[in-house]
XYZ file of C-alpha atoms in Angstrom:
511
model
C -13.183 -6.584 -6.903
C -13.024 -3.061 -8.557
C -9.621 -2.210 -9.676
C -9.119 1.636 -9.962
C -5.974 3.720 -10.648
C -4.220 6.163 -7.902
C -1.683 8.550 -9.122
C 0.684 8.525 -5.237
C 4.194 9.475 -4.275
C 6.916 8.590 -2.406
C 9.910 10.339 -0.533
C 12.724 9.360 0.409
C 13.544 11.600 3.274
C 17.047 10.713 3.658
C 17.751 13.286 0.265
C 16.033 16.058 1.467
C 17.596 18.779 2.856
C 15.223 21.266 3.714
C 15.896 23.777 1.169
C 12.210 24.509 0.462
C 12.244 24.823 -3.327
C 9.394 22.879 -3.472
C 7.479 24.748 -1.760
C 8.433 27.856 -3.005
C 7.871 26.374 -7.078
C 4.803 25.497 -5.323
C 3.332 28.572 -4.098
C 4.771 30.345 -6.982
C 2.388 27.993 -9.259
C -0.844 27.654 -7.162
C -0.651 30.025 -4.570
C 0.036 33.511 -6.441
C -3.045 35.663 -5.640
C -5.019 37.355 -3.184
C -6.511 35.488 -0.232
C -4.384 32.452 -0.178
C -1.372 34.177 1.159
C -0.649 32.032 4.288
C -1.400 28.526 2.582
C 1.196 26.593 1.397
C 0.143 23.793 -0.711
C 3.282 21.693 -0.319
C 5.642 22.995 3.054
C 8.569 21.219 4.251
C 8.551 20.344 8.125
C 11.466 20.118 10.466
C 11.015 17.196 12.908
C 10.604 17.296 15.955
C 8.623 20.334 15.884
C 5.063 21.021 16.396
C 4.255 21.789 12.312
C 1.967 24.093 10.240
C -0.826 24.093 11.613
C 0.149 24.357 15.022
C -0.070 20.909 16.677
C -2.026 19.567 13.569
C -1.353 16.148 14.413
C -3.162 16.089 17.986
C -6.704 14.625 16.290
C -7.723 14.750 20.321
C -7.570 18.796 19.542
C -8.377 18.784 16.180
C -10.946 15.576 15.691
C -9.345 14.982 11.748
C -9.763 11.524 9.827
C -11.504 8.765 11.016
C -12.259 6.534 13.787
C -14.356 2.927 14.382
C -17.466 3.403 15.795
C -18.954 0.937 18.974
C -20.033 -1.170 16.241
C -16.272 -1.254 14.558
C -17.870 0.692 11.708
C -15.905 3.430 10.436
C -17.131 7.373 11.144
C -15.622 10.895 11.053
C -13.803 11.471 14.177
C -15.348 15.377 14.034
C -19.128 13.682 14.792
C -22.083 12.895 12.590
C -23.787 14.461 10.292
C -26.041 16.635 12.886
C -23.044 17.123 14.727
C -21.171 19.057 11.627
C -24.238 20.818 10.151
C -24.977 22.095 13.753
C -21.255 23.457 14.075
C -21.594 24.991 10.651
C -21.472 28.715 11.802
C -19.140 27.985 14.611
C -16.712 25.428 14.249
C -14.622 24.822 17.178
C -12.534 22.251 15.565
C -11.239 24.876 12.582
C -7.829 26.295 13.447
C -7.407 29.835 13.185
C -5.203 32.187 12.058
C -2.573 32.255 14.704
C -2.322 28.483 14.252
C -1.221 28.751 10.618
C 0.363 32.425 10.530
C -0.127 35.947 9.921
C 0.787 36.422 6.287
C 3.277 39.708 5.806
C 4.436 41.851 3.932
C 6.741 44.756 4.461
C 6.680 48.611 4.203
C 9.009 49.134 1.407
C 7.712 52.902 0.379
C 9.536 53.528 3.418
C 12.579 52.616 1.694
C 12.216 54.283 -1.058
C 10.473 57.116 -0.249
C 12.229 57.953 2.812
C 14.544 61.407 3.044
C 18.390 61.695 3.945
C 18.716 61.610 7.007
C 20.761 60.716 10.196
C 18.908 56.884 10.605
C 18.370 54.333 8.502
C 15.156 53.828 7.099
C 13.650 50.308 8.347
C 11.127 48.647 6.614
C 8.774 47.286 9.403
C 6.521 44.147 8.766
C 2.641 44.163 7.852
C -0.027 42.301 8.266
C -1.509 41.145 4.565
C -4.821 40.521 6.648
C -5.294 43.966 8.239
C -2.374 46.394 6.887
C -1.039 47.162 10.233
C 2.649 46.958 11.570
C 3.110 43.511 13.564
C 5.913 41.033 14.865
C 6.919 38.139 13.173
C 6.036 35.053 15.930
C 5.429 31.983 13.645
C 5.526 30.792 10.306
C 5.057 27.648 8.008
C 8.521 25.796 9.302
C 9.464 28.147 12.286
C 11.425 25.176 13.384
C 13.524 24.898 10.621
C 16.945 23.633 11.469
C 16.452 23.887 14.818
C 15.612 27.388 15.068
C 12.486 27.113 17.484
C 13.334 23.515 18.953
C 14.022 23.988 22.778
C 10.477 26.096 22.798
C 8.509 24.584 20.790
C 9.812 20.699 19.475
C 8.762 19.394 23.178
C 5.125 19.847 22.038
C 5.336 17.678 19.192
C 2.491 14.870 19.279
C 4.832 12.224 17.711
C 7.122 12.567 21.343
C 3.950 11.007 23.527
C 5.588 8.208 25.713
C 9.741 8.755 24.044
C 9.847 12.747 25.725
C 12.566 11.262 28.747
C 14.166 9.509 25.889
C 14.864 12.544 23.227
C 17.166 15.735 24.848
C 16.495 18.696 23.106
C 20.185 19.853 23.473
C 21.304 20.962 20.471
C 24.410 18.554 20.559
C 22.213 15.854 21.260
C 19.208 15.908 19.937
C 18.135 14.797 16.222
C 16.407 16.681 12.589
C 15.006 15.887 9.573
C 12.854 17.393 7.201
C 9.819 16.146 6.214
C 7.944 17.744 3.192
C 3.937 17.886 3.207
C 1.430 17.924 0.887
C -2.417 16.601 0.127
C -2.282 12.633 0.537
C -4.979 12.460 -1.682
C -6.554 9.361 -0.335
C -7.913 6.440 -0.865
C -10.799 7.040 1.560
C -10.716 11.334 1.816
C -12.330 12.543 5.021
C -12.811 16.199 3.611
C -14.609 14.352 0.682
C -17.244 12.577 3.211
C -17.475 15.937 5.638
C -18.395 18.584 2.597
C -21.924 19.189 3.040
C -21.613 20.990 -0.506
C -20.288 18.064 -2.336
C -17.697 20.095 -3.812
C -15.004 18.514 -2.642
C -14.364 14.938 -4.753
C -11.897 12.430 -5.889
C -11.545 11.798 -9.529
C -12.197 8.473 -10.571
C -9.747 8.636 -13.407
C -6.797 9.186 -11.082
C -7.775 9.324 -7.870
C -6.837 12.961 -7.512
C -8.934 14.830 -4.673
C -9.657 18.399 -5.837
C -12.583 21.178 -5.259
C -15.513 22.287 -7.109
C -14.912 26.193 -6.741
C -18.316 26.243 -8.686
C -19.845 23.837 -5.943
C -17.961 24.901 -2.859
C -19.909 27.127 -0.326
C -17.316 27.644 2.192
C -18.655 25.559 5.110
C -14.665 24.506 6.179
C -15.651 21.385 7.395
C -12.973 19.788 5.191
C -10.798 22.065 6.629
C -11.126 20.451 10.108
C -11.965 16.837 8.927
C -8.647 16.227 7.058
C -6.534 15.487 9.716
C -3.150 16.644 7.164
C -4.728 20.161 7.637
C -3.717 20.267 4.275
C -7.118 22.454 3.074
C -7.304 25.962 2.926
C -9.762 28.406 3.475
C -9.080 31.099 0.575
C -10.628 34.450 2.847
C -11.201 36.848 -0.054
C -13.039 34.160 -2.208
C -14.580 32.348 0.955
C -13.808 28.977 -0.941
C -11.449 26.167 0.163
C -8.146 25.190 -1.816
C -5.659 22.393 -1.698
C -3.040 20.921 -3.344
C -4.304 19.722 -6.901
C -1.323 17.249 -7.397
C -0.653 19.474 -10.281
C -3.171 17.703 -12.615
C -2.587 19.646 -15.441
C 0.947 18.590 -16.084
C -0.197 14.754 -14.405
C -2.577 14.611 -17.481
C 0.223 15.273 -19.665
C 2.614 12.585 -18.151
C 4.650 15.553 -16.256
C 5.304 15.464 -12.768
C 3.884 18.084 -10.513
C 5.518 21.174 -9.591
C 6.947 19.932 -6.150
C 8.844 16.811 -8.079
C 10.201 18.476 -11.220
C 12.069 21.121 -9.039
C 13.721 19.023 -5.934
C 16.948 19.381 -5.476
C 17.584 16.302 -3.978
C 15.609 14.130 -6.198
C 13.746 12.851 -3.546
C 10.105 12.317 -5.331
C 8.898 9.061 -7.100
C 5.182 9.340 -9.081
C 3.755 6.397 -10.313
C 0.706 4.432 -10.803
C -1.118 2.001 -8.313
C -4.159 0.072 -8.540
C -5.569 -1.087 -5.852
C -9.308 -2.844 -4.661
C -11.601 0.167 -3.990
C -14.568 -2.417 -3.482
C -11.824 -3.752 0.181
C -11.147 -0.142 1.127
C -13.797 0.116 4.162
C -12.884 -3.510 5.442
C -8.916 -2.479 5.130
C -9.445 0.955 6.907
C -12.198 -0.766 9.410
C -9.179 -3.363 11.267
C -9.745 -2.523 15.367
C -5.888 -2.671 15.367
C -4.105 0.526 14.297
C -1.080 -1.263 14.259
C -2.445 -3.861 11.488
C -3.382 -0.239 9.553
C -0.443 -0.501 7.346
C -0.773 -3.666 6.230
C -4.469 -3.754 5.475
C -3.649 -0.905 3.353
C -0.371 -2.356 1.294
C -3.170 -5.630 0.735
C -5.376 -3.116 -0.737
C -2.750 -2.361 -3.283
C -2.652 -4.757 -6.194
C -0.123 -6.142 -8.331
C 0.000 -5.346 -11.846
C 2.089 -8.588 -13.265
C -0.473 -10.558 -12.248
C -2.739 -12.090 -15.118
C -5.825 -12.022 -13.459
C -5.583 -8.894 -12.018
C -4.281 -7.204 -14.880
C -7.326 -8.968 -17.075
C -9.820 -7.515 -14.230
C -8.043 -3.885 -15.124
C -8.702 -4.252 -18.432
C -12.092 -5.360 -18.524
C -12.989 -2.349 -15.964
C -11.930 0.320 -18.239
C -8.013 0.989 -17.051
C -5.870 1.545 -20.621
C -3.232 -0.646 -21.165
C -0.266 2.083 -21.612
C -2.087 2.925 -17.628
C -1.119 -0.911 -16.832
C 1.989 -1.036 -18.066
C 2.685 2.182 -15.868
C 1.837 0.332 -13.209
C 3.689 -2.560 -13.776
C 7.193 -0.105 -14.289
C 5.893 2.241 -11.620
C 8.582 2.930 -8.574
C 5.725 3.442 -6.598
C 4.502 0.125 -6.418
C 8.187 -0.968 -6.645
C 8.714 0.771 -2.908
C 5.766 0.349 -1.403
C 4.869 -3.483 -1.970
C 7.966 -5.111 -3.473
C 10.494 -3.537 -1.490
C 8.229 -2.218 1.326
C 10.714 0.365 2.202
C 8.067 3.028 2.220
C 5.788 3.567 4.549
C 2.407 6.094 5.073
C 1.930 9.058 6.966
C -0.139 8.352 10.197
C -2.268 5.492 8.723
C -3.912 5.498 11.805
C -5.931 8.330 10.372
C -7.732 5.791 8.764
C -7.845 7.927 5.142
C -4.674 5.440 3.427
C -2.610 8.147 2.637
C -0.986 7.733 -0.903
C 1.848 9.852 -0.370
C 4.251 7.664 1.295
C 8.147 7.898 3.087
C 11.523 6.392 2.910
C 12.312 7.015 6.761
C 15.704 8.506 7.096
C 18.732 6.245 7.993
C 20.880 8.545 10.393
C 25.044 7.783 10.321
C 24.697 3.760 10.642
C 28.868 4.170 11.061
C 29.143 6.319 13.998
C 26.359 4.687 15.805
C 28.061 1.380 15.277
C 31.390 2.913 16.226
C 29.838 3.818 19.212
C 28.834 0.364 20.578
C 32.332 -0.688 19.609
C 30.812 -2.673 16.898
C 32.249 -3.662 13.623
C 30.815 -1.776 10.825
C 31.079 -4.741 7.950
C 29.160 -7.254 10.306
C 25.669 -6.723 9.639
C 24.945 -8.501 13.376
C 26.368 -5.132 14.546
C 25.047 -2.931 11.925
C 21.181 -4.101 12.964
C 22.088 -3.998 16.669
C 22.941 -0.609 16.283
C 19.712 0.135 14.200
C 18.064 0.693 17.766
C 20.835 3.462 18.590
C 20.313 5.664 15.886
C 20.853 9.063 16.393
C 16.955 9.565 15.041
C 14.410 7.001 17.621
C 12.971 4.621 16.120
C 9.933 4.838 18.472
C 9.587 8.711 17.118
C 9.762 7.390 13.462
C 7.319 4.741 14.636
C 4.839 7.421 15.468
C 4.935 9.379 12.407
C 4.918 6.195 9.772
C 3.582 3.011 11.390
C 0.738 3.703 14.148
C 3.763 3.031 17.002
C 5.021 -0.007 15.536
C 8.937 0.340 16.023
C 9.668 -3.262 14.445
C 8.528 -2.301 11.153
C 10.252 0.731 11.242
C 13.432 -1.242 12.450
C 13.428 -3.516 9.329
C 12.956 -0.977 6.960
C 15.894 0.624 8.399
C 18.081 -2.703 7.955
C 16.882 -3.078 4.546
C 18.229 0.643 4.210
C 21.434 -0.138 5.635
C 21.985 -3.845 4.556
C 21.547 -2.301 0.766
C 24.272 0.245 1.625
C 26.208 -3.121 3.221
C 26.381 -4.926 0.568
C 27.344 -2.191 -1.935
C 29.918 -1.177 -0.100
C 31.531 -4.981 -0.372
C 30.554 -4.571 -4.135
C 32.702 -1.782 -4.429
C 35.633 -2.379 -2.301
C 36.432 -6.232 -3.207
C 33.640 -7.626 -5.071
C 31.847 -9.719 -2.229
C 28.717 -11.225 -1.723
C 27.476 -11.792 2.068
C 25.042 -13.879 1.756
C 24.092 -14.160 5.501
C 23.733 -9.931 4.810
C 21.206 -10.876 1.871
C 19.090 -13.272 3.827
C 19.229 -11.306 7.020
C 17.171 -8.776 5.177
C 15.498 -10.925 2.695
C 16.258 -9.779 -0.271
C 18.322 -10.948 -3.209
C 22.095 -9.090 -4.042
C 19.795 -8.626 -7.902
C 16.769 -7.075 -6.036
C 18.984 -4.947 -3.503
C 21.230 -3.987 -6.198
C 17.682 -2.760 -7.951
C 16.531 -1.024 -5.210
C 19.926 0.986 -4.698
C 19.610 2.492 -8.246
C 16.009 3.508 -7.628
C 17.010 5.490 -4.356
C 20.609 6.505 -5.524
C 20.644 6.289 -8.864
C 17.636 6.462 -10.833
C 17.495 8.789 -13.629
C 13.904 11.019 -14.737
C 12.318 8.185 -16.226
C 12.641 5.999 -13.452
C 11.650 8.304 -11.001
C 8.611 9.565 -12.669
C 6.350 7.321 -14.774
C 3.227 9.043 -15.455
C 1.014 7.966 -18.647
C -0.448 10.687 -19.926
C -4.785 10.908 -19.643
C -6.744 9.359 -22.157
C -8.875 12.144 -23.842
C -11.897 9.461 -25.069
C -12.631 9.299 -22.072
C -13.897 12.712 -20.973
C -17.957 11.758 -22.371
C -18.280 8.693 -20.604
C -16.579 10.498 -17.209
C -18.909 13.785 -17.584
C -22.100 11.052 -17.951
C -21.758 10.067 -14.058
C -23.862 11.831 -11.648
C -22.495 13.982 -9.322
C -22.410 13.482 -5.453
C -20.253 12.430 -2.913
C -19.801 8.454 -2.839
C -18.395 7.603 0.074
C -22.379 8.080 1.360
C -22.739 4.680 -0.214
C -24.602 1.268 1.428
C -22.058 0.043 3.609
C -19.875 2.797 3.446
C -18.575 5.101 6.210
C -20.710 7.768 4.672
C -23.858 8.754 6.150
C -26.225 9.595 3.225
C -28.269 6.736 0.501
C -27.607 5.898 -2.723
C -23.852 6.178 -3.883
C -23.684 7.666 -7.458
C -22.407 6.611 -10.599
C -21.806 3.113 -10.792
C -24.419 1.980 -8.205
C -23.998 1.463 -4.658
C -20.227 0.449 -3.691
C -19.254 1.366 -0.221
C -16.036 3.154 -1.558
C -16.241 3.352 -5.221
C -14.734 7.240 -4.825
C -16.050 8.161 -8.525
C -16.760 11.435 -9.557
C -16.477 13.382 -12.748
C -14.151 15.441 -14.190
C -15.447 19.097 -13.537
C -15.518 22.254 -15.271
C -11.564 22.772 -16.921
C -10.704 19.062 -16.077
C -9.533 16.848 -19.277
C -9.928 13.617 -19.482
């Protein structure tokens, strides 16, 4: 076993409300300059809807992530080695512009320069790419609120097999947003397809980043990550992604995105998980069994002989304890309320979701149920307003029962504090049809309603000792380790572990 730290997130998507702050703190911090202007590090979806990139989510199109081999070995869905290097100069798996959007600004001089006159002066749209007037067709959420969804939602991936099932009439069909950023994962495709090595996961935190010094512009991880979540800067000719603000992580700040939601949607914390069980987690034939191969990979921090294995491998204790008060780990393996995005990717996403819980009242009303008898309240789970086969898609590989009993967990918590509050109850037959205690539901409803900064965000801060022994490793990428799904020799650093995902801090990078 080798126990390693992973700074993830959750969201609980029943908060947000698609006002974009995020994104906009987010470009304002990372993506202020020249060449970057159509990337947007963190963007907030509206689903259904086909998303930024276009369609990114059709890996038949696209060939992002991973897949198993005849062999059940795992290999990047975009082809071998050969394949990539021989596809170098013209990818045909790389979206283009029009996929994304044409970045614009607007004639302004016009504005202000313009003469009295009879008309109004209009300031027309340009292209930042070429300079020249154009029309305004797309953009990073064009279906936001609805805006674009009897054109465009139909296309969405995540409908395959529900299409008869969802209307897109505006008075009956469903929405919710869904922000986006770099999952930083535990087993990084765009790491594996950079023929550079510039693109690596810190072993520290298990933060993905770039080596601008390193990075040649090949784009492969631009196709490979199956998020689309790289960038191709075009003036610098050098890809950029989210950095999970690591500046302000190695302070014990939360990143950009998380400090500025409005809806207090965002959890940080620390996990530690087996990086040594990563390629026999991600490697199950069943995609189905993905999410649970990669909650085992996840370990638990009050355990004595994990925590002593921590220890002994180098993770401080202050690190440990973070772990053990994290509301990561709380969501995602005590709770299990939170699930991945498309862990059929095979990367183990660690920026996981709180699926959103549409009115549970009006669709029990609607059965003619009774809303205080949790038999009706689950029954109507399968009625929602938002499918539970679409939510299926997105979080679980198809799996609607998993889905389904993270929404009763959702809605028996709100159950049970609703007796709380109006007479002081305890349904017990509520409790156990949802298997939780009323002290561990009451818990989990001041986490998601509740919880104030410190709960949400519990970050240590990085250990500055550290930085000699980090920059001593050898560079590389080690997912091309024996046994690994990489396709190189030796893995560097610590010897040859098929995932060990070290790599040192580079250039401006404390630790």
């Amino acid at each position: 076993m080798r126990v390693m730290a992973q700074v993830a997130m959750v969201m609980n998507l029943d908060k947000c409300i698609g006002c974009h702050t995020c994104s906009v703190t987010c470009k304002q911090t990372w993506t202020n300059r020249e060449g970057v202007e159509y990337a947007w590090f963190n963007n907030v979806e509206t689903k259904p809807g086909i998303g930024y990139p276009k369609r990114y989510e059709d890996q038949e199109r696209w060939k992002g992530g991973w897949e198993l081999d005849r062999k059940g070995r795992l290999r990047l869905r975009g082809g071998s080695r050969t394949q990539r290097l021989l596809s170098l100069f013209a990818n045909p798996d790389m979206p283009s512009i029009d996929d994304y959007y044409e970045p614009i600004t607007y004639d302004y001089d016009t504005l202000l320069s313009a003469p009295a006159g009879e008309h109004t002066p209009v300031a027309r749209p340009k292209s930042l790419l070429t300079g020249e007037d154009t029309a305004i067709t797309w953009g990073a959420n064009w279906e936001d609120d609805l805006g674009g969804a009897p054109e465009h939602a139909p296309g969405d991936p995540n409908l395959e097999g529900i299409r008869e099932k969802v209307k897109f009439e505006f008075e009956r069909t469903f929405m919710f947003h869904l922000p986006r950023l770099c999952e930083h994962c535990l087993n990084p495709a765009c790491v594996s397809a950079c023929p550079s090595g510039a693109m690596y996961k810190r072993e520290e935190d298990g933060i993905v980043l770039v080596d601008q010094d390193k990075c040649r512009g090949w784009r492969m991880c631009v196709s490979s990550c199956p998020y689309k979540k790289v960038y191709l800067n075009h003036v610098t000719g050098k890809a950029e992604k989210c950095t999970f603000c690591f500046p302000r992580v190695e302070a014990g700040q939360p990143t950009v995105c998380s400090e500025t939601c409005v809806g207090r949607l965002r959890y940080l914390g620390i996990v530690l998980y087996d990086a040594d069980a990563v390629t026999a987690a991600l490697s199950v034939p069943d995609p189905e069994d993905l999410l649970d191969a990669q909650r085992a990979l996840i370990l638990d921090p009050h355990d004595p002989e994990i925590a002593r294995e921590a220890l002994a491998q180098g993770i401080p204790h202050d690190w440990l304890e973070a772990a053990r008060q994290s509301p990561v780990h709380a969501l995602i393996s005590k709770y299990k309320v939170a699930l991945p995005l498309h862990p059929e990717y095979r990367t183990a996403p660690m920026v996981w979701y709180i699926p959103p819980l549409s009115p549970v009242l009006d669709a029990v009303t609607a059965v003619d149920g009774d809303s205080s008898d949790p038999d009706d309240v689950f029954h109507a789970i399968r009625d929602l307003r938002i499918p539970v086969e679409y939510l299926a898609n997105l979080f679980t590989a198809g799996d609607p029962e998993v889905v389904a009993g993270v929404l009763m967990k959702l809605a028996g918590m709100r159950g049970h504090m609703r007796n709380r509050s109006l007479d002081g109850t305890v349904d017990q037959g509520l409790l156990d049809s949802i298997g939780l205690t009323a002290e561990e539901v009451e818990d989990l409803y001041r986490l998601l309603a509740i919880a104030k900064y410190e709960d949400r965000y519990v970050i240590p801060p990085a250990h500055k000792e550290d930085a000699a022994r980090l920059a001593g490793l050898e560079t590389g990428c080690p997912l091309d380790g024996e046994g690994g799904p990489g396709m190189g020799g030796e893995a560097p650093g610590r010897g040859a572990v098929s995932l060990s995902l070290s790599a040192p801090p580079r250039k401006g990078v404390k630790r």
